[in-house]
Amino acid sequence: MTTSSSERGVGLGMPQLPAPDYPDDVRARLEQDAREIIARYPDSRSALLPLLHLVQSEEGHVTRTGMQFCADMLDLTTAEVTAVATFYTMYRRRPSGDYQVGVCTNTLCAVMGGDAIFSALREHLGVGNGGTTDDGKVTLEHIECNAACDYAPVMMVNWEFFDNQTPESAKRLVDDLRAGRQVEPTRGAPLCTFKETARMLAGFPDERDGAVEATGSAGPASLVGLRLAKGETAAARVVHPRDGGPHDEPEDAPHEPSPAEHLSSHDAPQDTSASDSAHPAGPIAEEG
């Protein structure tokens, strides 16, 4: 005895229609950019990653139209393009916000307060992981290590750093993003939209005045090991002992940033690396 497909719960839906093409003017512009990208590589297939960033910069995520465009330009199948686009998490598969707000929840950031920050933002924004606010401004996600453990807990907005965060500073940050107020990263170039970031990742220069010069270099906490390796004995103190000491500033003294520091407009207003007073962690005294 045989059973029908409907009896087995198998849907035989209509085949998916081909992806719609870009409007002629958009396709012409993208083709010009794509040819410039492809020319950088001896093997055109190697241009797939930046081409995916290019189409993402057009619509804010990688659409079927974008993947078909990449396949056409590189003489690949859409299956080959889809395999790459679905492998890397930097390529969005559905519409997302102008600002991708990523909270590091890897081990160090998590124990320093990253989990608390992510939980607070989910409740504050009313979205889950990968969710976007109703105004289309912010997409929230938890992300893996940002290679900034010395500034934990760290958040990133469109891949720019916001260091030493707390639940409260993180909520102020997303509120300012949604309100259109100016936001300055702790390190790196001035903030721009996700589409603008995607175009830069495709290999096109940041043409904003002063943006390249503003990228700066590693911060003081990242350079301590290098200074010690060079034999410097008077390296700048990065973390104050939590049990107090003769070299600590008085508790009521305002923190005066050193010339090497670049505080973001949303850094946690604290003098130590304890980003969440309810979950203290870290050294209680300097070693040695």
mmCIF file of C-alpha atoms in Angstrom:
data_model
loop_
_atom_site.group_PDB
_atom_site.id
_atom_site.type_symbol
_atom_site.label_atom_id
_atom_site.label_comp_id
_atom_site.label_asym_id
_atom_site.label_seq_id
_atom_site.Cartn_x
_atom_site.Cartn_y
_atom_site.Cartn_z
ATOM 1 C CA MET A 1 0.000 0.000 0.000
ATOM 2 C CA THR A 2 1.352 3.433 -0.874
ATOM 3 C CA THR A 3 0.619 6.823 0.650
ATOM 4 C CA SER A 4 0.367 10.146 -1.085
ATOM 5 C CA SER A 5 2.744 13.010 -0.458
ATOM 6 C CA SER A 6 0.025 14.937 1.356
ATOM 7 C CA GLU A 7 -0.595 11.980 3.656
ATOM 8 C CA ARG A 8 3.137 11.876 4.456
ATOM 9 C CA GLY A 9 3.116 15.580 5.324
ATOM 10 C CA VAL A 10 5.378 16.476 2.413
ATOM 11 C CA GLY A 11 4.691 19.815 0.710
ATOM 12 C CA LEU A 12 5.204 20.006 -3.038
ATOM 13 C CA GLY A 13 5.163 23.780 -3.381
ATOM 14 C CA MET A 14 5.796 25.697 -6.552
ATOM 15 C CA PRO A 15 9.458 26.096 -7.523
ATOM 16 C CA GLN A 16 10.962 29.398 -6.415
ATOM 17 C CA LEU A 17 10.879 31.985 -9.159
ATOM 18 C CA PRO A 18 14.172 33.470 -10.373
ATOM 19 C CA ALA A 19 15.435 36.405 -8.340
ATOM 20 C CA PRO A 20 14.332 39.787 -9.700
ATOM 21 C CA ASP A 21 17.093 41.885 -11.231
ATOM 22 C CA TYR A 22 18.286 45.258 -9.991
ATOM 23 C CA PRO A 23 16.901 48.319 -11.760
ATOM 24 C CA ASP A 24 19.021 49.157 -14.800
ATOM 25 C CA ASP A 25 20.715 52.198 -13.234
ATOM 26 C CA VAL A 26 21.548 50.303 -10.031
ATOM 27 C CA ARG A 27 22.911 47.306 -11.932
ATOM 28 C CA ALA A 28 25.080 49.525 -14.138
ATOM 29 C CA ARG A 29 26.566 51.216 -11.066
ATOM 30 C CA LEU A 30 27.164 47.919 -9.277
ATOM 31 C CA GLU A 31 28.720 46.354 -12.371
ATOM 32 C CA GLN A 32 31.223 49.202 -12.558
ATOM 33 C CA ASP A 33 32.147 48.718 -8.892
ATOM 34 C CA ALA A 34 32.261 44.932 -9.314
ATOM 35 C CA ARG A 35 34.657 45.122 -12.255
ATOM 36 C CA GLU A 36 36.970 47.292 -10.160
ATOM 37 C CA ILE A 37 36.900 44.706 -7.373
ATOM 38 C CA ILE A 38 37.408 41.722 -9.676
ATOM 39 C CA ALA A 39 40.405 43.401 -11.302
ATOM 40 C CA ARG A 40 42.268 43.205 -7.997
ATOM 41 C CA TYR A 41 42.464 39.405 -8.097
ATOM 42 C CA PRO A 42 44.278 37.014 -10.459
ATOM 43 C CA ASP A 43 41.371 34.575 -10.073
ATOM 44 C CA SER A 44 37.961 36.226 -10.331
ATOM 45 C CA ARG A 45 36.448 33.721 -7.885
ATOM 46 C CA SER A 46 38.547 35.297 -5.139
ATOM 47 C CA ALA A 47 36.443 38.447 -5.458
ATOM 48 C CA LEU A 48 33.323 36.771 -4.078
ATOM 49 C CA LEU A 49 33.702 37.954 -0.479
ATOM 50 C CA PRO A 50 34.076 41.666 -1.325
ATOM 51 C CA LEU A 51 31.324 41.370 -3.934
ATOM 52 C CA LEU A 52 28.965 40.085 -1.258
ATOM 53 C CA HIS A 53 29.839 43.121 0.852
ATOM 54 C CA LEU A 54 29.159 45.289 -2.194
ATOM 55 C CA VAL A 55 25.631 43.967 -2.724
ATOM 56 C CA GLN A 56 25.041 44.145 1.021
ATOM 57 C CA SER A 57 25.901 47.843 0.885
ATOM 58 C CA GLU A 58 23.098 48.312 -1.634
ATOM 59 C CA GLU A 59 20.198 46.784 0.281
ATOM 60 C CA GLY A 60 21.515 46.342 3.813
ATOM 61 C CA HIS A 61 21.542 42.558 3.533
ATOM 62 C CA VAL A 62 22.416 39.896 0.973
ATOM 63 C CA THR A 63 19.309 39.237 -1.084
ATOM 64 C CA ARG A 64 18.632 36.622 -3.733
ATOM 65 C CA THR A 65 19.063 39.416 -6.269
ATOM 66 C CA GLY A 66 22.476 40.219 -4.810
ATOM 67 C CA MET A 67 23.590 36.602 -4.903
ATOM 68 C CA GLN A 68 22.420 36.241 -8.495
ATOM 69 C CA PHE A 69 24.403 39.375 -9.373
ATOM 70 C CA CYS A 70 27.565 37.929 -7.793
ATOM 71 C CA ALA A 71 27.050 34.659 -9.663
ATOM 72 C CA ASP A 72 26.625 36.495 -12.970
ATOM 73 C CA MET A 73 29.731 38.621 -12.478
ATOM 74 C CA LEU A 74 31.956 35.695 -11.437
ATOM 75 C CA ASP A 75 30.515 32.979 -13.669
ATOM 76 C CA LEU A 76 29.468 30.928 -10.646
ATOM 77 C CA THR A 77 26.260 29.120 -9.807
ATOM 78 C CA THR A 78 23.902 30.636 -7.271
ATOM 79 C CA ALA A 79 24.457 27.513 -5.158
ATOM 80 C CA GLU A 80 28.185 28.331 -4.955
ATOM 81 C CA VAL A 81 27.448 31.912 -3.954
ATOM 82 C CA THR A 82 24.804 30.870 -1.432
ATOM 83 C CA ALA A 83 27.221 28.426 0.207
ATOM 84 C CA VAL A 84 29.599 31.299 0.957
ATOM 85 C CA ALA A 85 26.947 33.864 1.898
ATOM 86 C CA THR A 86 25.414 31.502 4.457
ATOM 87 C CA PHE A 87 28.760 30.466 5.948
ATOM 88 C CA TYR A 88 29.964 33.884 7.146
ATOM 89 C CA THR A 89 27.946 35.671 9.806
ATOM 90 C CA MET A 90 28.938 39.142 8.575
ATOM 91 C CA TYR A 91 26.551 38.659 5.659
ATOM 92 C CA ARG A 92 22.966 39.377 6.676
ATOM 93 C CA ARG A 93 20.267 37.211 5.157
ATOM 94 C CA ARG A 94 17.297 39.363 6.122
ATOM 95 C CA PRO A 95 16.634 43.105 6.510
ATOM 96 C CA SER A 96 18.426 44.594 9.483
ATOM 97 C CA GLY A 97 18.983 47.914 11.174
ATOM 98 C CA ASP A 98 21.121 50.902 10.293
ATOM 99 C CA TYR A 99 23.269 50.021 13.310
ATOM 100 C CA GLN A 100 24.370 46.479 14.096
ATOM 101 C CA VAL A 101 24.879 46.455 17.872
ATOM 102 C CA GLY A 102 26.960 43.462 18.872
ATOM 103 C CA VAL A 103 27.597 42.500 22.487
ATOM 104 C CA CYS A 104 30.545 40.210 23.095
ATOM 105 C CA THR A 105 29.399 37.285 25.219
ATOM 106 C CA ASN A 106 32.547 35.226 24.942
ATOM 107 C CA THR A 107 34.179 34.065 28.166
ATOM 108 C CA LEU A 108 36.001 37.130 29.466
ATOM 109 C CA CYS A 109 33.452 39.717 28.356
ATOM 110 C CA ALA A 110 30.665 37.497 29.705
ATOM 111 C CA VAL A 111 32.100 37.252 33.223
ATOM 112 C CA MET A 112 32.951 40.957 33.205
ATOM 113 C CA GLY A 113 29.346 41.878 32.487
ATOM 114 C CA GLY A 114 28.681 41.060 28.828
ATOM 115 C CA ASP A 115 25.868 38.642 29.634
ATOM 116 C CA ALA A 116 24.210 41.254 31.842
ATOM 117 C CA ILE A 117 24.552 43.874 29.098
ATOM 118 C CA PHE A 118 23.015 41.618 26.457
ATOM 119 C CA SER A 119 20.129 40.709 28.747
ATOM 120 C CA ALA A 120 19.517 44.370 29.597
ATOM 121 C CA LEU A 121 19.492 45.389 25.931
ATOM 122 C CA ARG A 122 17.097 42.594 24.956
ATOM 123 C CA GLU A 123 14.641 43.843 27.559
ATOM 124 C CA HIS A 124 15.267 47.527 26.809
ATOM 125 C CA LEU A 125 14.853 47.181 23.032
ATOM 126 C CA GLY A 126 12.196 44.479 23.110
ATOM 127 C CA VAL A 127 14.044 42.261 20.622
ATOM 128 C CA GLY A 128 15.914 38.992 20.793
ATOM 129 C CA ASN A 129 19.209 37.935 19.294
ATOM 130 C CA GLY A 130 19.260 39.036 15.654
ATOM 131 C CA GLY A 131 16.117 41.113 16.139
ATOM 132 C CA THR A 132 15.615 44.629 14.805
ATOM 133 C CA THR A 133 13.721 47.464 16.473
ATOM 134 C CA ASP A 134 10.466 48.577 14.880
ATOM 135 C CA ASP A 135 12.021 51.841 13.693
ATOM 136 C CA GLY A 136 14.663 49.923 11.711
ATOM 137 C CA LYS A 137 17.509 51.619 13.546
ATOM 138 C CA VAL A 138 19.115 48.901 15.682
ATOM 139 C CA THR A 139 19.738 45.196 15.222
ATOM 140 C CA LEU A 140 20.937 43.449 18.381
ATOM 141 C CA GLU A 141 23.140 40.371 18.389
ATOM 142 C CA HIS A 142 25.571 38.588 20.633
ATOM 143 C CA ILE A 143 28.922 38.082 18.982
ATOM 144 C CA GLU A 144 32.072 36.115 19.567
ATOM 145 C CA CYS A 145 35.427 37.515 20.678
ATOM 146 C CA ASN A 146 36.207 41.004 19.366
ATOM 147 C CA ALA A 147 39.930 40.663 20.166
ATOM 148 C CA ALA A 148 39.566 43.441 22.726
ATOM 149 C CA CYS A 149 39.638 41.441 25.954
ATOM 150 C CA ASP A 150 41.706 44.131 27.677
ATOM 151 C CA TYR A 151 38.680 46.444 27.441
ATOM 152 C CA ALA A 152 36.024 43.929 28.482
ATOM 153 C CA PRO A 153 33.104 44.016 28.325
ATOM 154 C CA VAL A 154 33.109 45.296 24.766
ATOM 155 C CA MET A 155 30.342 46.195 22.366
ATOM 156 C CA MET A 156 30.646 46.934 18.670
ATOM 157 C CA VAL A 157 28.428 49.112 16.525
ATOM 158 C CA ASN A 158 28.960 48.460 12.822
ATOM 159 C CA TRP A 159 32.341 46.965 13.810
ATOM 160 C CA GLU A 160 33.545 50.037 15.729
ATOM 161 C CA PHE A 161 34.591 49.578 19.365
ATOM 162 C CA PHE A 162 32.756 50.720 22.484
ATOM 163 C CA ASP A 163 34.876 49.661 25.446
ATOM 164 C CA ASN A 164 34.301 49.074 29.161
ATOM 165 C CA GLN A 165 30.530 49.046 28.932
ATOM 166 C CA THR A 166 27.843 48.607 31.568
ATOM 167 C CA PRO A 167 24.151 47.824 31.160
ATOM 168 C CA GLU A 168 23.321 51.489 31.743
ATOM 169 C CA SER A 169 25.922 52.883 29.320
ATOM 170 C CA ALA A 170 24.803 50.336 26.711
ATOM 171 C CA LYS A 171 21.184 51.442 27.029
ATOM 172 C CA ARG A 172 22.189 55.081 26.637
ATOM 173 C CA LEU A 173 24.163 54.133 23.545
ATOM 174 C CA VAL A 174 21.251 52.457 21.757
ATOM 175 C CA ASP A 175 18.897 55.248 22.812
ATOM 176 C CA ASP A 176 21.220 57.801 21.210
ATOM 177 C CA LEU A 177 21.517 55.732 18.045
ATOM 178 C CA ARG A 178 17.748 55.539 17.728
ATOM 179 C CA ALA A 179 17.341 59.252 18.424
ATOM 180 C CA GLY A 180 19.890 60.213 15.768
ATOM 181 C CA ARG A 181 22.278 61.799 18.238
ATOM 182 C CA GLN A 182 26.009 61.806 17.525
ATOM 183 C CA VAL A 183 27.827 58.779 18.899
ATOM 184 C CA GLU A 184 31.609 58.445 19.085
ATOM 185 C CA PRO A 185 33.384 55.065 19.305
ATOM 186 C CA THR A 186 36.123 54.540 21.851
ATOM 187 C CA ARG A 187 38.596 53.710 19.102
ATOM 188 C CA GLY A 188 38.456 53.789 15.353
ATOM 189 C CA ALA A 189 36.834 55.931 12.710
ATOM 190 C CA PRO A 190 33.651 57.930 13.281
ATOM 191 C CA LEU A 191 30.514 55.843 13.203
ATOM 192 C CA CYS A 192 28.631 55.355 9.942
ATOM 193 C CA THR A 193 25.655 53.285 8.837
ATOM 194 C CA PHE A 194 25.813 49.557 8.199
ATOM 195 C CA LYS A 195 25.458 50.062 4.446
ATOM 196 C CA GLU A 196 28.375 52.499 4.441
ATOM 197 C CA THR A 197 30.442 50.051 6.484
ATOM 198 C CA ALA A 198 29.655 47.249 4.025
ATOM 199 C CA ARG A 199 30.953 49.344 1.127
ATOM 200 C CA MET A 200 34.235 49.899 2.945
ATOM 201 C CA LEU A 201 34.496 46.162 3.600
ATOM 202 C CA ALA A 202 34.094 45.688 -0.141
ATOM 203 C CA GLY A 203 37.394 47.542 -0.476
ATOM 204 C CA PHE A 204 36.341 51.089 -1.222
ATOM 205 C CA PRO A 205 37.933 53.953 0.730
ATOM 206 C CA ASP A 206 36.270 55.884 3.516
ATOM 207 C CA GLU A 207 35.986 59.288 1.872
ATOM 208 C CA ARG A 208 34.715 61.198 4.902
ATOM 209 C CA ASP A 209 36.937 64.085 5.941
ATOM 210 C CA GLY A 210 39.342 63.007 8.684
ATOM 211 C CA ALA A 211 37.936 59.486 8.958
ATOM 212 C CA VAL A 212 41.165 57.673 8.102
ATOM 213 C CA GLU A 213 43.264 59.848 10.408
ATOM 214 C CA ALA A 214 40.809 59.215 13.244
ATOM 215 C CA THR A 215 41.350 55.464 13.237
ATOM 216 C CA GLY A 216 44.353 55.816 15.546
ATOM 217 C CA SER A 217 46.208 52.834 16.968
ATOM 218 C CA ALA A 218 46.032 50.378 19.843
ATOM 219 C CA GLY A 219 45.003 51.734 23.232
ATOM 220 C CA PRO A 220 47.139 51.845 26.392
ATOM 221 C CA ALA A 221 45.808 48.568 27.800
ATOM 222 C CA SER A 222 46.724 46.734 24.595
ATOM 223 C CA LEU A 223 50.275 48.073 24.618
ATOM 224 C CA VAL A 224 51.276 47.214 28.177
ATOM 225 C CA GLY A 225 52.832 43.884 27.179
ATOM 226 C CA LEU A 226 54.797 45.502 24.383
ATOM 227 C CA ARG A 227 56.167 48.144 26.748
ATOM 228 C CA LEU A 228 57.204 45.501 29.244
ATOM 229 C CA ALA A 229 58.876 43.483 26.486
ATOM 230 C CA LYS A 230 60.888 46.555 25.582
ATOM 231 C CA GLY A 231 62.139 46.775 29.169
ATOM 232 C CA GLU A 232 60.107 49.764 30.237
ATOM 233 C CA THR A 233 59.623 49.639 33.998
ATOM 234 C CA ALA A 234 57.277 52.573 34.475
ATOM 235 C CA ALA A 235 54.394 51.395 32.331
ATOM 236 C CA ALA A 236 51.175 53.301 32.851
ATOM 237 C CA ARG A 237 48.809 51.686 35.312
ATOM 238 C CA VAL A 238 45.685 50.393 33.570
ATOM 239 C CA VAL A 239 43.703 48.754 36.394
ATOM 240 C CA HIS A 240 43.604 50.182 39.906
ATOM 241 C CA PRO A 241 43.578 47.728 42.836
ATOM 242 C CA ARG A 242 40.048 47.332 44.191
ATOM 243 C CA ASP A 243 41.181 47.136 47.817
ATOM 244 C CA GLY A 244 42.651 50.622 47.718
ATOM 245 C CA GLY A 245 46.264 51.594 48.091
ATOM 246 C CA PRO A 246 48.670 54.500 48.464
ATOM 247 C CA HIS A 247 48.731 55.119 44.711
ATOM 248 C CA ASP A 248 44.970 55.158 44.191
ATOM 249 C CA GLU A 249 43.087 58.351 43.545
ATOM 250 C CA PRO A 250 40.529 59.328 46.194
ATOM 251 C CA GLU A 251 37.143 57.841 45.491
ATOM 252 C CA ASP A 252 35.582 61.263 44.940
ATOM 253 C CA ALA A 253 38.346 62.465 42.577
ATOM 254 C CA PRO A 254 37.231 62.830 38.955
ATOM 255 C CA HIS A 255 38.972 60.625 36.432
ATOM 256 C CA GLU A 256 41.283 62.629 34.198
ATOM 257 C CA PRO A 257 42.013 60.765 30.948
ATOM 258 C CA SER A 258 45.636 60.611 29.903
ATOM 259 C CA PRO A 259 46.573 62.040 26.489
ATOM 260 C CA ALA A 260 46.777 58.465 25.175
ATOM 261 C CA GLU A 261 43.181 57.720 26.091
ATOM 262 C CA HIS A 262 40.327 58.233 23.662
ATOM 263 C CA LEU A 263 37.136 57.948 25.636
ATOM 264 C CA SER A 264 34.024 57.280 23.640
ATOM 265 C CA SER A 265 30.898 59.277 24.236
ATOM 266 C CA HIS A 266 29.452 56.174 25.864
ATOM 267 C CA ASP A 267 32.323 54.647 27.846
ATOM 268 C CA ALA A 268 31.374 53.460 31.293
ATOM 269 C CA PRO A 269 31.986 56.297 33.782
ATOM 270 C CA GLN A 270 34.343 54.298 35.991
ATOM 271 C CA ASP A 271 38.019 54.403 36.904
ATOM 272 C CA THR A 272 38.581 50.647 36.925
ATOM 273 C CA SER A 273 37.949 47.751 34.587
ATOM 274 C CA ALA A 274 34.980 46.626 36.694
ATOM 275 C CA SER A 275 32.261 47.230 34.164
ATOM 276 C CA ASP A 276 29.448 45.871 36.300
ATOM 277 C CA SER A 277 29.533 46.603 40.010
ATOM 278 C CA ALA A 278 27.073 43.784 40.671
ATOM 279 C CA HIS A 279 29.463 41.255 39.124
ATOM 280 C CA PRO A 280 32.982 42.270 40.194
ATOM 281 C CA ALA A 281 35.831 40.354 38.648
ATOM 282 C CA GLY A 282 39.509 40.770 37.988
ATOM 283 C CA PRO A 283 42.685 41.298 39.984
ATOM 284 C CA ILE A 284 42.395 42.765 43.453
ATOM 285 C CA ALA A 285 45.998 43.916 43.494
ATOM 286 C CA GLU A 286 48.857 44.391 41.102
ATOM 287 C CA GLU A 287 51.123 41.421 40.664
ATOM 288 C CA GLY A 288 54.772 41.616 41.590
#
